[in-house]
Coordinates of C-alpha atoms and ligand atoms in Angstrom, one line a residue:
M217 CA -2.6 -72.8 28.8
S218 CA 0.0 -71.3 26.5
D219 CA -1.2 -68.9 23.8
E220 CA 1.7 -69.8 21.6
R221 CA 0.4 -71.8 18.6
I222 CA 3.2 -73.3 16.6
V223 CA 2.7 -74.9 13.2
A224 CA 4.9 -78.0 13.1
S225 CA 4.9 -78.4 9.4
G226 CA 8.2 -78.9 7.8
D227 CA 9.3 -76.6 5.0
A228 CA 8.3 -77.7 1.5
E229 CA 11.9 -78.2 0.4
A230 CA 12.7 -80.6 3.3
V231 CA 9.6 -82.6 2.4
K232 CA 10.7 -82.8 -1.3
R233 CA 14.2 -83.9 -0.3
E234 CA 12.7 -86.5 2.0
S235 CA 10.4 -88.0 -0.7
A236 CA 13.3 -88.2 -3.2
R237 CA 15.3 -90.1 -0.6
R238 CA 12.4 -92.5 0.1
T239 CA 12.0 -93.2 -3.5
R240 CA 15.6 -94.1 -3.8
R241 CA 15.3 -96.4 -0.8
S242 CA 12.3 -98.2 -2.3
F243 CA 14.4 -98.8 -5.4
L244 CA 17.2 -100.2 -3.4
L245 CA 15.1 -102.5 -1.3
G246 CA 13.1 -103.6 -4.3
G247 CA 16.2 -104.4 -6.2
V248 CA 17.6 -106.5 -3.4
A249 CA 14.4 -108.4 -3.1
A250 CA 14.2 -109.1 -6.9
A251 CA 17.8 -110.2 -7.1
A252 CA 17.5 -112.5 -4.2
G253 CA 14.5 -114.3 -5.6
Y254 CA 13.9 -118.0 -5.0
G255 CA 16.6 -118.6 -2.5
V256 CA 15.1 -116.0 -0.2
A257 CA 11.7 -117.5 -0.5
R258 CA 13.1 -120.9 0.6
W259 CA 14.9 -119.3 3.5
I260 CA 11.8 -117.6 4.7
V261 CA 9.6 -120.6 4.4
N262 CA 12.0 -122.9 6.1
S263 CA 12.9 -120.5 9.0
P264 CA 11.4 -121.1 12.5
D265 CA 8.7 -118.9 14.0
D266 CA 9.7 -115.7 15.8
H267 CA 6.8 -113.8 17.3
R268 CA 4.4 -115.4 14.8
L269 CA 6.5 -114.5 11.8
Q270 CA 9.1 -116.8 10.3
S271 CA 12.4 -115.6 11.7
A272 CA 13.7 -114.8 8.3
L273 CA 10.9 -112.3 7.8
R274 CA 11.5 -110.9 11.2
K275 CA 15.1 -110.5 10.4
T276 CA 14.2 -108.6 7.2
L277 CA 11.9 -106.3 9.1
N278 CA 14.7 -105.7 11.6
F279 CA 17.1 -105.1 8.8
D280 CA 14.7 -102.6 7.2
A281 CA 14.5 -100.8 10.6
V282 CA 18.3 -100.6 10.7
V283 CA 18.5 -99.2 7.2
N284 CA 15.7 -96.8 8.0
R285 CA 17.5 -95.4 11.1
A286 CA 20.9 -95.3 9.5
V287 CA 19.7 -93.5 6.4
F288 CA 17.0 -91.2 8.0
A289 CA 18.0 -91.1 11.7
E290 CA 14.3 -90.4 12.2
R291 CA 14.9 -86.9 11.0
G292 CA 12.7 -87.1 7.9
L293 CA 9.5 -85.1 8.1
A294 CA 6.1 -86.5 7.2
P295 CA 4.3 -84.3 4.6
T296 CA 1.9 -81.8 6.0
Y297 CA -1.4 -80.6 4.5
S298 CA -3.8 -77.7 4.7
V299 CA -6.6 -77.8 7.3
S300 CA -9.1 -77.9 4.4
Q301 CA -7.8 -81.2 3.3
A302 CA -8.4 -82.9 6.7
K303 CA -11.2 -85.3 7.2
P304 CA -12.6 -87.0 10.3
L305 CA -10.6 -90.0 11.3
R306 CA -12.4 -93.4 11.5
L307 CA -12.5 -95.4 14.6
N308 CA -10.1 -98.3 14.5
G309 CA -9.1 -100.3 17.6
V310 CA -10.6 -99.9 21.0
V311 CA -8.3 -102.0 23.2
G312 CA -8.2 -100.4 26.6
L313 CA -11.0 -97.9 25.9
E314 CA -14.0 -99.8 27.2
D315 CA -14.8 -97.2 29.8
V316 CA -15.3 -93.4 29.6
L317 CA -12.4 -91.6 31.3
P318 CA -13.1 -87.9 32.1
V319 CA -10.0 -85.7 32.2
E320 CA -10.5 -85.0 35.9
G321 CA -10.1 -88.7 36.7
W322 CA -7.0 -89.0 34.6
R323 CA -3.3 -88.4 35.4
L324 CA -0.2 -88.9 33.3
Q325 CA 2.2 -91.2 35.1
I326 CA 5.8 -90.5 34.3
A327 CA 8.5 -93.0 35.4
G328 CA 12.3 -92.8 35.1
V329 CA 12.4 -89.0 35.5
A330 CA 15.6 -87.3 36.8
N331 CA 15.3 -85.7 40.2
A332 CA 11.7 -86.8 40.5
K333 CA 11.7 -86.3 44.3
S334 CA 12.3 -82.5 44.0
S335 CA 9.3 -82.1 41.6
P336 CA 6.0 -80.7 43.0
F337 CA 4.4 -83.6 41.0
Y338 CA 6.4 -86.3 42.7
A339 CA 4.5 -89.5 43.7
S340 CA 6.3 -92.2 45.7
D341 CA 4.1 -94.8 43.8
V342 CA 2.7 -93.6 40.5
T343 CA 0.8 -96.9 40.1
A344 CA -1.3 -96.0 43.1
W345 CA -3.2 -93.4 41.0
E346 CA -6.8 -94.7 40.6
Y347 CA -8.3 -93.7 37.2
K348 CA -11.8 -92.5 37.8
Y349 CA -14.1 -93.7 35.1
A350 CA -17.5 -92.3 34.4
A351 CA -19.2 -95.1 32.5
A352 CA -18.6 -98.6 31.5
V353 CA -19.6 -100.5 28.3
Q354 CA -18.6 -104.1 28.1
P355 CA -18.3 -106.1 24.9
N356 CA -20.0 -109.4 25.1
E357 CA -17.3 -111.8 23.8
A358 CA -19.8 -114.4 22.5
D359 CA -21.7 -112.3 20.0
H360 CA -19.5 -109.1 19.9
D361 CA -22.6 -107.3 21.0
L362 CA -22.4 -104.5 23.4
K363 CA -24.4 -104.0 26.5
K364 CA -24.1 -101.5 29.3
A365 CA -22.8 -103.1 32.4
P366 CA -25.8 -103.5 34.7
G367 CA -25.8 -101.1 37.7
K368 CA -23.1 -99.0 36.1
S369 CA -25.4 -96.7 34.0
S370 CA -27.0 -95.2 37.1
E371 CA -23.6 -94.3 38.4
L372 CA -22.7 -92.3 35.3
N373 CA -21.6 -88.7 35.6
P374 CA -20.1 -88.5 39.0
T375 CA -18.0 -85.5 38.0
G376 CA -20.4 -83.8 35.6
A377 CA -17.7 -83.9 32.9
V378 CA -19.1 -86.9 31.0
D379 CA -22.9 -87.5 30.8
S380 CA -24.7 -90.7 30.0
D381 CA -25.1 -89.5 26.4
A382 CA -21.3 -89.6 26.0
G383 CA -21.3 -93.2 27.4
A384 CA -24.1 -94.1 25.0
A385 CA -22.2 -92.5 22.1
L386 CA -19.1 -94.5 22.9
A387 CA -21.1 -97.7 23.2
A388 CA -22.7 -97.0 19.8
H389 CA -19.2 -96.4 18.3
I390 CA -17.8 -99.6 19.7
E391 CA -20.8 -101.6 18.7
A392 CA -20.4 -100.3 15.1
L393 CA -16.8 -101.2 15.2
M394 CA -17.4 -104.7 16.5
K395 CA -20.1 -105.3 13.9
A396 CA -17.7 -104.2 11.1
R397 CA -15.1 -106.6 12.5
S398 CA -17.4 -109.5 13.6
K399 CA -16.0 -111.7 10.8
K400 CA -12.5 -111.2 12.1
R401 CA -10.8 -112.9 15.0
H402 CA -11.0 -110.7 18.1
E403 CA -7.5 -110.1 19.4
G404 CA -7.3 -108.6 22.8
N405 CA -4.9 -108.3 25.7
A406 CA -5.6 -112.0 26.4
E407 CA -3.7 -112.7 23.2
A408 CA -0.9 -110.2 23.3
G409 CA -0.4 -110.9 27.0
V410 CA 0.7 -108.6 29.8
S411 CA 3.5 -106.2 29.0
K412 CA 6.9 -107.0 30.5
N413 CA 7.2 -103.2 31.0
A414 CA 4.2 -102.9 33.3
L415 CA 5.4 -101.0 36.3
D416 CA 5.9 -102.7 39.6
I417 CA 3.8 -101.4 42.5
G418 CA 5.8 -98.8 44.4
T419 CA 7.5 -97.3 41.3
P420 CA 8.1 -93.6 42.0
G421 CA 7.7 -90.9 39.5
L422 CA 5.5 -87.9 38.6
L423 CA 1.7 -87.6 38.3
L424 CA 0.8 -84.8 35.9
S425 CA -2.7 -83.3 35.4
M426 CA -3.8 -82.0 32.0
D427 CA -3.4 -78.4 33.3
E428 CA 0.4 -79.0 33.7
L429 CA 0.6 -80.6 30.2
M430 CA -1.3 -77.6 28.7
K431 CA 1.5 -75.3 29.9
L432 CA 3.7 -76.8 27.1
P433 CA 3.6 -74.9 23.8
H434 CA 0.5 -75.8 21.8
V435 CA 1.2 -77.3 18.3
E436 CA -1.1 -77.8 15.4
L437 CA -0.4 -80.4 12.7
V438 CA -2.2 -81.7 9.6
T439 CA -0.7 -85.0 8.6
E440 CA -1.7 -88.3 7.1
F441 CA -2.6 -91.1 9.5
K442 CA -1.6 -94.5 8.0
C443 CA -3.0 -97.8 9.2
I444 CA -1.1 -100.9 8.2
E445 CA -4.5 -102.4 7.1
G446 CA -4.2 -100.3 4.0
W447 CA -6.2 -97.1 4.7
S448 CA -5.0 -93.6 5.4
N449 CA -6.6 -90.3 6.4
V450 CA -5.4 -86.7 6.4
T451 CA -6.2 -85.6 9.9
Q452 CA -5.9 -82.3 11.9
W453 CA -4.2 -82.7 15.3
G454 CA -3.6 -80.4 18.2
G455 CA -1.6 -80.9 21.3
V456 CA 2.0 -80.7 22.6
R457 CA 5.2 -82.1 21.3
L458 CA 6.3 -85.3 23.1
R459 CA 9.8 -83.8 22.7
D460 CA 8.7 -80.8 24.8
L461 CA 7.4 -83.0 27.5
I462 CA 10.7 -85.0 27.6
D463 CA 12.6 -81.7 27.9
A464 CA 10.3 -80.4 30.6
Y465 CA 10.5 -83.7 32.6
P466 CA 13.8 -85.2 31.4
P467 CA 14.8 -88.8 32.0
E468 CA 17.3 -90.0 34.5
K469 CA 20.6 -90.7 32.8
V470 CA 21.8 -94.2 32.2
N471 CA 25.6 -94.5 32.2
G472 CA 25.8 -90.7 31.7
R473 CA 23.5 -90.6 28.6
E474 CA 19.8 -90.5 27.8
P475 CA 18.0 -93.8 28.0
R476 CA 17.3 -95.3 24.5
Y477 CA 13.6 -95.8 24.7
V478 CA 10.2 -94.4 25.7
Y479 CA 7.4 -96.8 26.7
M480 CA 3.7 -95.9 26.9
E481 CA 0.7 -97.7 28.3
A482 CA -3.1 -97.2 28.4
P483 CA -4.3 -96.9 32.1
N484 CA -5.4 -100.6 32.4
G485 CA -2.3 -101.9 30.7
D486 CA -4.3 -103.5 27.9
Y487 CA -2.5 -101.5 25.1
Y488 CA 1.1 -100.6 25.2
C489 CA 3.8 -99.3 22.8
G490 CA 7.5 -98.7 22.7
Y491 CA 9.5 -96.1 20.8
D492 CA 13.1 -95.3 20.4
M493 CA 14.2 -91.9 21.7
A494 CA 14.8 -90.5 18.2
A495 CA 11.2 -91.2 17.2
A496 CA 9.9 -89.9 20.5
R497 CA 11.9 -86.7 20.0
H498 CA 10.8 -86.3 16.4
Q499 CA 9.4 -82.8 15.9
Q500 CA 6.1 -84.2 14.6
S501 CA 5.5 -86.7 17.4
L502 CA 2.6 -85.2 19.1
L503 CA 0.7 -85.8 22.4
V504 CA -2.8 -85.1 21.1
T505 CA -5.6 -83.4 22.9
E506 CA -7.5 -82.1 19.9
M507 CA -8.6 -83.6 16.7
G508 CA -10.4 -81.9 13.8
G509 CA -10.2 -78.6 15.8
E510 CA -12.3 -80.1 18.6
P511 CA -11.4 -81.8 21.9
L512 CA -10.2 -85.3 21.4
K513 CA -13.1 -87.8 21.6
Q514 CA -13.1 -90.7 24.0
E515 CA -13.1 -93.3 21.3
H516 CA -10.0 -91.6 19.7
G517 CA -8.1 -91.8 23.0
A518 CA -9.2 -88.9 25.2
P519 CA -7.8 -87.3 27.3
L520 CA -4.4 -87.9 25.6
R521 CA -3.2 -90.0 22.7
L522 CA -0.1 -90.1 20.5
H523 CA 0.2 -89.1 16.9
M524 CA 3.4 -90.1 15.2
P525 CA 3.2 -89.6 11.5
I526 CA 6.6 -91.3 10.8
K527 CA 5.0 -94.5 12.2
Y528 CA 2.0 -96.7 11.4
G529 CA -1.3 -96.3 13.3
Y530 CA -0.7 -99.1 15.6
K531 CA 2.1 -97.2 17.3
Q532 CA -0.2 -94.2 17.9
I533 CA -1.4 -95.2 21.3
K534 CA -4.8 -93.9 22.4
R535 CA -5.5 -92.9 26.0
I536 CA -2.0 -92.7 27.4
G537 CA -1.8 -93.4 31.1
L538 CA 2.0 -93.9 31.5
I539 CA 5.1 -92.6 29.9
A540 CA 8.3 -94.4 31.1
Y541 CA 11.9 -93.8 30.1
T542 CA 13.8 -97.0 29.8
D543 CA 17.1 -98.3 28.3
Q544 CA 15.6 -101.7 27.4
K545 CA 13.7 -102.1 24.1
P546 CA 10.1 -102.0 25.4
D547 CA 7.3 -104.5 24.8
D548 CA 4.7 -103.5 22.1
Y549 CA 1.2 -104.8 21.8
W550 CA 1.1 -105.4 18.1
T551 CA 4.7 -106.5 17.9
K552 CA 3.7 -109.4 20.1
L553 CA 1.0 -110.2 17.6
G554 CA 3.5 -110.2 14.7
Y555 CA 3.9 -106.7 13.5
D556 CA 7.3 -104.9 13.1
W557 CA 8.4 -103.1 16.2
Y558 CA 9.7 -100.0 14.4
A559 CA 6.6 -99.6 12.1
G560 CA 8.4 -96.9 10.2
L561 CA 6.9 -95.1 7.2
Ligands
LIG849 N1 -5.4 -97.8 23.4 C1 -5.4 -98.2 22.1 N2 -4.7 -97.4 21.2 C2 -4.7 -97.8 19.9 C3 -5.4 -98.9 19.4 C4 -6.1 -99.7 20.4 O1 -6.8 -100.7 20.0 N3 -6.1 -99.3 21.7 N4 -5.3 -99.3 18.1 C5 -4.2 -98.7 17.3 C6 -4.4 -98.9 15.9 S1 -4.1 -100.4 15.2 C7 -4.8 -97.8 15.1 S2 -4.9 -98.0 13.4 C8 -5.1 -96.5 15.7 C9 -6.5 -96.1 15.3 O2 -6.8 -94.8 15.8 P1 -8.3 -94.2 15.6 O3 -9.2 -95.2 16.1 O4 -8.3 -92.9 16.3 O5 -8.5 -94.1 14.1 O6 -5.0 -96.5 17.1 C10 -3.9 -97.3 17.6 N5 -3.9 -97.0 19.1
LIG850 MO1 -4.1 -100.1 12.9

C-alpha cells in the first residue's frame, strides 16, 4: 500500500467561485420555470410516460443535465469539511448486499481495457470469477422480516475474515432498515430489471485484487453525502481516485478517442450505475475502502464502493464488482425507476 496520503480538497477560492456559479444557475433555472408557468404545467401533464416520468419532465431533467455539463463540464468541486465535522453515515439501500463478502473472496472485474491480454491480471472471462460469500441473510418478502438462511449460518467464516458476529450485525442492520421502510413499497431488482450492460459470459478483461488497488495513491476526503430523499451527511472517506484507476488501467480507444462512459455493477448484478467519463474522472470521485477512518463496513459497500460528491447518493454504488468502459450510455438502476440519469448536484 502506498504511503502517499493526499488530501483531495479543493482550495477555498475554487469552492467559493463554484457556489457563486451555482447560485446564478439556480436563478436562471428558477426564472425560466416561473416565466413558463401554466403552459409548462399543461405540457407536463399531457405528455406521455417515459421511464415512469412524463416525457416533458424527463426532457427537463435531460435539459438540466445538458446545461450542467455545458456550464460546469463536471469541473466544479464539492465543498470539503474538516474531519471533526464528519458524522457516521446512515444505512440507506441494501440492494445487492444480502450476503457478507470478505475481501479475499472479492475481485474487481474490469472490462473494455486496452491491451488487457498483456496485463498480469488478464482473465479470458472475467464473469467466471466466483464471489466467495461468508454468510447469507435473506429478507422475507412477506413481512420484511429477516432470517438467517437455514444451513448457511454453520458455514460461516470459511476464510476467518468475517465471523458470524459480522453476519449477525449485518442482519441486524438490514432488519432495522426494513422496519424503517416497511410502510414503503419494496423496490428491488425485480422491478428495475436486469441491466442491459450485464456482461456476456466470456467477456475478457482484468481481475484485480484489493492489494493491486491499494497500490494506487491513497486519498482522504471529507464531503457531504446527499440523498435525493432529502437528507445529507458530512462523511469522511478514504480510498483511491477512480481517475487513478482509469489511468492505471486505461480503456480501449473507440474511434481513436476515450469511450464516453463508465459502467459499474454490484457482483450479483442487482444494483448498477452509469457515469459519463467526466464525472468518473472528477478529482473527488473516490473508490472508497474506508469510512470514518475505519475499514468500510459490509452494509456500506465493503470491500469497495463509490463516493461521488458531485452526484446524488443513488449514483454512489456500494460493493462494486465490475467497472466497464463503454461508449453507450449505460443502464442505471434508479434511472429505470424514474430518477434522473445524471443526478448532478
Ligand atoms: N449496491 C447498492 N448500492 C447503493 C444502494 C443500494 O441499494 N445497493 N443504494 C444507493 C442509495 S439510494 C444511497 S442513498 C446510498 C446509501 O449509502 P449508505 O447506505 O452507505 O448511506 O447508496 C447507494 N448505493
Ligand atoms: Mo438514496
